[in-house]
Short mmCIF file of C-alpha atoms in Angstrom, two decimals:
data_model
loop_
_atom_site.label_atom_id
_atom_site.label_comp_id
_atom_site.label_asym_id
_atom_site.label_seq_id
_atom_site.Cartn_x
_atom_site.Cartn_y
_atom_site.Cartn_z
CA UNK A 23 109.08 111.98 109.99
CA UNK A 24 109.06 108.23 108.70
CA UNK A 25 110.43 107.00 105.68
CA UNK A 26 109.69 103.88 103.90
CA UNK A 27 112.23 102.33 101.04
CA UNK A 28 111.61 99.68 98.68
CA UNK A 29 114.61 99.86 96.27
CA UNK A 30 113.82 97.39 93.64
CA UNK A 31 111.03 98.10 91.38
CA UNK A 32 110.50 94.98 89.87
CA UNK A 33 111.30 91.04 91.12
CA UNK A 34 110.31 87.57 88.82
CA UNK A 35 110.34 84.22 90.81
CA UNK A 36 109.22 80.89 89.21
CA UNK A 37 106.29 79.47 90.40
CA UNK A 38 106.48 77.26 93.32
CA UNK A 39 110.05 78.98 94.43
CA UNK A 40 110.96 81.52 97.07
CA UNK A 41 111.62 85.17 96.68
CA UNK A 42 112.33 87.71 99.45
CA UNK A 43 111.22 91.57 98.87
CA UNK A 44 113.24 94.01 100.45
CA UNK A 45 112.23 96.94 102.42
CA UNK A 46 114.21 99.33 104.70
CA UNK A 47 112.55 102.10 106.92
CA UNK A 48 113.85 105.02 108.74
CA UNK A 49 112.12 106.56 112.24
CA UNK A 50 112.90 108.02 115.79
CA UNK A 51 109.88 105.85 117.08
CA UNK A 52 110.59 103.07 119.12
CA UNK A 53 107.47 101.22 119.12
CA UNK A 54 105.50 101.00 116.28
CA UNK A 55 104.01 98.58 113.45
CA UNK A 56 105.09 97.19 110.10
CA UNK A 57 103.14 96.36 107.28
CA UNK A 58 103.27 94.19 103.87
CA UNK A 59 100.48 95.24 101.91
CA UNK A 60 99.22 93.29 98.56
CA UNK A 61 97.61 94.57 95.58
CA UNK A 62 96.49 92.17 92.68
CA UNK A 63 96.39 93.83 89.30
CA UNK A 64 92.67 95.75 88.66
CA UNK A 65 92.16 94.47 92.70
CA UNK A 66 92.01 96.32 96.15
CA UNK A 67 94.86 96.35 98.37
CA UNK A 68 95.02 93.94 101.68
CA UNK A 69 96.87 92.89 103.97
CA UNK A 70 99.42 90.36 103.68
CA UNK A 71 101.42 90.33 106.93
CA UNK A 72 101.83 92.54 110.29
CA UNK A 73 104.79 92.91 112.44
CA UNK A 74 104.54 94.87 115.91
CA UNK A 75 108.19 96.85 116.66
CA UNK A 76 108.00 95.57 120.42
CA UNK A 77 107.70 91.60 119.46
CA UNK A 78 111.18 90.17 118.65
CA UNK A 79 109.35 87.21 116.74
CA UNK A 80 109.10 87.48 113.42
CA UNK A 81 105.46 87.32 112.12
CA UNK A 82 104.20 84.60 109.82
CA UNK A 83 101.21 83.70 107.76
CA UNK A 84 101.03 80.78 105.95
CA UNK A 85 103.63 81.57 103.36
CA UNK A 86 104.34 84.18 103.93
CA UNK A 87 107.13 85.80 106.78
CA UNK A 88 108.93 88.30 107.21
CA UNK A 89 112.54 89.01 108.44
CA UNK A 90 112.40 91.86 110.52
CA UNK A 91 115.95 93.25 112.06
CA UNK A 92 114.71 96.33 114.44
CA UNK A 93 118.40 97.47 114.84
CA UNK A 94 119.09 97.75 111.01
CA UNK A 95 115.42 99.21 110.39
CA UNK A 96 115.05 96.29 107.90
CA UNK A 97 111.51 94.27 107.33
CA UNK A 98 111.86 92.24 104.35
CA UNK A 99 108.67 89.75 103.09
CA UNK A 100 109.68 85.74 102.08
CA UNK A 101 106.85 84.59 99.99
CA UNK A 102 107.59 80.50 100.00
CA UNK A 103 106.11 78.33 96.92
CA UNK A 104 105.49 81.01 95.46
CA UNK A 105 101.73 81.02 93.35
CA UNK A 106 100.51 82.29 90.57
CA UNK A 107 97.71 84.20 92.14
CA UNK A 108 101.00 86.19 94.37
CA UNK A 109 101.51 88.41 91.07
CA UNK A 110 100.73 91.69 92.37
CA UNK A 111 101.83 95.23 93.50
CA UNK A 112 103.51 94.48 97.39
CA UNK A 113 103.85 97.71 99.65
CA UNK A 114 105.74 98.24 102.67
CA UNK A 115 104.44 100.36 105.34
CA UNK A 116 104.69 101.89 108.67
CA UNK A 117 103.01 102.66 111.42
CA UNK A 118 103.32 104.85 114.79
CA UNK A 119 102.14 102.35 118.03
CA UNK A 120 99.54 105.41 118.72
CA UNK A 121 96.07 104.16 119.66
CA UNK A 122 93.81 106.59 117.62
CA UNK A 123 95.46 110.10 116.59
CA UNK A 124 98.37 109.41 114.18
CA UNK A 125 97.53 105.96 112.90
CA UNK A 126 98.34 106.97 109.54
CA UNK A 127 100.14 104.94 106.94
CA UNK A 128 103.69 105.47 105.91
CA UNK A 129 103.97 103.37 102.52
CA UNK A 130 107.40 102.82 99.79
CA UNK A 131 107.08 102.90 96.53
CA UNK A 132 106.03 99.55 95.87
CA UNK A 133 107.62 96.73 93.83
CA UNK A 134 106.09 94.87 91.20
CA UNK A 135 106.48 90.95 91.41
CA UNK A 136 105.68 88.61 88.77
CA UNK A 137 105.38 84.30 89.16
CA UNK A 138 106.30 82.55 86.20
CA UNK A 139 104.81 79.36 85.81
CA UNK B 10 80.33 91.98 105.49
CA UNK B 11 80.84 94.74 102.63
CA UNK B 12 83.82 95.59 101.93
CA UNK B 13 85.26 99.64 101.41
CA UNK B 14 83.17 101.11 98.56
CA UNK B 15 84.19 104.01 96.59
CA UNK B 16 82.87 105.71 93.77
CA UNK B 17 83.02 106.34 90.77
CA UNK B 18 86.37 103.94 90.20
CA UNK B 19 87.62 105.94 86.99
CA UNK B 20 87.00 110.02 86.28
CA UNK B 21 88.19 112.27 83.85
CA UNK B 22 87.70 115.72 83.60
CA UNK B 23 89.86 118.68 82.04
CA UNK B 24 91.85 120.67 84.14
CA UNK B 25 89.55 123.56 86.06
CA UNK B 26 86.57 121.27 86.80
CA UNK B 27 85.46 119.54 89.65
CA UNK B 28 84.95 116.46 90.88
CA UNK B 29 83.64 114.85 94.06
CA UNK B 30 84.78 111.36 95.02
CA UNK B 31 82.93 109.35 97.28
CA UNK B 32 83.88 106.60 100.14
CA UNK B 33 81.71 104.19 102.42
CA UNK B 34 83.83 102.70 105.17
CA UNK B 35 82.81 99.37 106.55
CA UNK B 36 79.90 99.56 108.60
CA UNK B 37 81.11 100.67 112.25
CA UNK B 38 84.53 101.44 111.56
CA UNK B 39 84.83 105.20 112.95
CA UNK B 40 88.34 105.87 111.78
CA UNK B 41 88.15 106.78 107.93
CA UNK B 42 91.52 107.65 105.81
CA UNK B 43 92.07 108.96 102.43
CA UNK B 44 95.67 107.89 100.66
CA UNK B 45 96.47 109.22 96.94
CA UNK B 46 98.97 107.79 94.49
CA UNK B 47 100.72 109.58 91.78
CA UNK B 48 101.70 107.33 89.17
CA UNK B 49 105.63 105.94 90.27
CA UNK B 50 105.24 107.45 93.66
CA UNK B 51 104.65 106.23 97.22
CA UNK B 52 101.07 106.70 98.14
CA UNK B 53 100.78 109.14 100.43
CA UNK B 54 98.08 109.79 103.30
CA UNK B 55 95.72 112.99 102.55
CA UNK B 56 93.32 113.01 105.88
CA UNK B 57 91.94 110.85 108.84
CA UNK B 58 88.55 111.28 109.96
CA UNK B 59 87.60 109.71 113.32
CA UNK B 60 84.20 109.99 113.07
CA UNK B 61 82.59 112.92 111.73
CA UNK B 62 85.61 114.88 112.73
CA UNK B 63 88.73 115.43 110.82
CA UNK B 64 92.15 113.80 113.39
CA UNK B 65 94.72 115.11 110.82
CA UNK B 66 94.37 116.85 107.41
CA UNK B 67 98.46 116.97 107.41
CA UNK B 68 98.61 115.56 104.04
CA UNK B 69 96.31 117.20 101.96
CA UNK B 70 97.82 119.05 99.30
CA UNK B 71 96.22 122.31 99.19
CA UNK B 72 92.80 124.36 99.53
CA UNK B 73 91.68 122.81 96.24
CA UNK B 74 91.02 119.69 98.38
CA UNK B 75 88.15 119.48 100.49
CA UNK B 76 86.97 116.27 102.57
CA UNK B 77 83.70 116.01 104.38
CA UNK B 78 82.05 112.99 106.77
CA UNK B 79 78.57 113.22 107.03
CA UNK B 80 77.10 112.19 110.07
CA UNK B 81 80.17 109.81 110.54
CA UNK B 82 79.28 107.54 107.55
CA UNK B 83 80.47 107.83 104.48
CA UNK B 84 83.21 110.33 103.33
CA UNK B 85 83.79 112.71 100.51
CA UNK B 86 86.85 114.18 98.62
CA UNK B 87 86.26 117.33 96.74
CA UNK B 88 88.75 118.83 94.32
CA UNK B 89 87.99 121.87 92.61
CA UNK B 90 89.38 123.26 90.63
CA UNK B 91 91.55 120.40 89.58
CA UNK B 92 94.77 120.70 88.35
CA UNK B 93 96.56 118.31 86.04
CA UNK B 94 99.24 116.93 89.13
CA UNK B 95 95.69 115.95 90.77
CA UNK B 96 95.80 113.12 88.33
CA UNK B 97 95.88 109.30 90.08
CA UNK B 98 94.64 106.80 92.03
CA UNK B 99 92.49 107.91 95.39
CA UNK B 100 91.98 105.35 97.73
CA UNK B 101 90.21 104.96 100.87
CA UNK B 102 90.55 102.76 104.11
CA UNK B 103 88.70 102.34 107.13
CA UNK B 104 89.40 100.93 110.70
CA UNK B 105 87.42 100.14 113.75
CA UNK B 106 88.64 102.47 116.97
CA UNK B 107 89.70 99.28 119.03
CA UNK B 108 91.83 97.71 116.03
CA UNK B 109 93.00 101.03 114.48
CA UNK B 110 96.41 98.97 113.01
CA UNK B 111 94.37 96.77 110.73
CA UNK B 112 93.05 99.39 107.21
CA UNK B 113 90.95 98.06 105.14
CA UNK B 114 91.28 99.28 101.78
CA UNK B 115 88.82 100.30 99.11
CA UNK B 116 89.46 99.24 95.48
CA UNK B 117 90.35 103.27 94.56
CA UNK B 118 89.02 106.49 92.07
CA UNK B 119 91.71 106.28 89.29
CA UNK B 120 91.28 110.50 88.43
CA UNK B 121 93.01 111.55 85.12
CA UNK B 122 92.98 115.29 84.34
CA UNK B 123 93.12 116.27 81.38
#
């Protein structure tokens, strides 16, 4: 079975600096996807950023990337300049590389990040 | 393109009663989840529908739950009787069979029993 760890429940950054959210992950697998998953207060969750197991790169979007070290089972989310509108719930998850059957989602606990401004 | 629907978005209902939540997926996504978060835990997956057909009820708690897909479309989450640890946030996600990595997610049923 996976496991997903976010260990800090709470981060603060000032608006228009950087912050990094941490996120470790346990599994057998050896191909399979990462998620960062956003979710505004009173909104619905989306996704922020996806990182295939198999693709040394690490994925970006805008400002958002992520640091993802296979061997230490570590995937953590930058968030650059940060923005006001970035306040939300983040949640890591994971994925088995299964087309179909077992595409379920493996999610932490979440941590709550405020921007200052 | 709409978005994942559910319904209602809050409930409350005393312990013993039932309560049917309710889920439209995007339109032509065939692969339907349901995810439920207890308040300060991890959501966890509940069931995945492929179609009309349940993939993998792994995660549903108990025989109190019961999920239905009618015809493929939308989806429904029964619980009765409900129990007070049946209390938070349901949510629902869809994905199309050729993309199955990208969920969508609806905006959740926030259930409080009372």
């Amino acid at each position: 079975a996976q496991t997903v760890t976010q260990s800090q429940p709470e981060m603060s950054v000032q608006e228009a600096e950087t912050v990094t959210l941490s996120c470790t992950y346990d599994t057998s697998e050896n191909n399979y996807y990462l998620f960062w998953y956003k979710q505004p207060p009173s909104r619905q969750m989306i996704l922020v950023i996806r990182q295939e197991a198999y693709k040394q790169q690490n994925a970006t979007e805008n400002r958002f990337s992520v640091n993802f070290q296979k061997a230490a089972k570590s995937f953590s989310l930058k968030i650059s300049d940060s923005q006001l509108g970035d306040t939300a719930m983040y949640f890591c998850a994971f994925m088995k590389h299964v087309a179909g059957a077992n595409s379920k989602l493996t999610f932490g606990k979440g941590i709550t990040l405020s921007v200052r401004p | 393109e709409a978005g994942v629907t559910q319904f209602p978005s809050h409930s409350v209902i005393e312990k013993g009663q039932t309560v049917t939540l309710r889920c439209d997926p995007i339109s032509g996504h065939d692969n339907l989840y349901w995810y439920r978060r207890v308040m300060g835990k991890e959501i966890k997956f509940l069931l995945h529908f492929v179609k009309e057909s349940k993939q993998d009820e792994s995660g549903m708690p108990n025989n109190r739950f019961l999920a239905e897909r009618t015809g493929g479309t939308y989806s429904t989450l029964k619980v009765q009787p409900a129990e007070l640890e049946d209390s938070g946030v349901y949510f629902c996600a869809s994905s199309p069979m050729d993309r199955y990595n990208e969920q969508f997610f609806g905006p959740g049923t926030r259930l409080t029993v009372l």
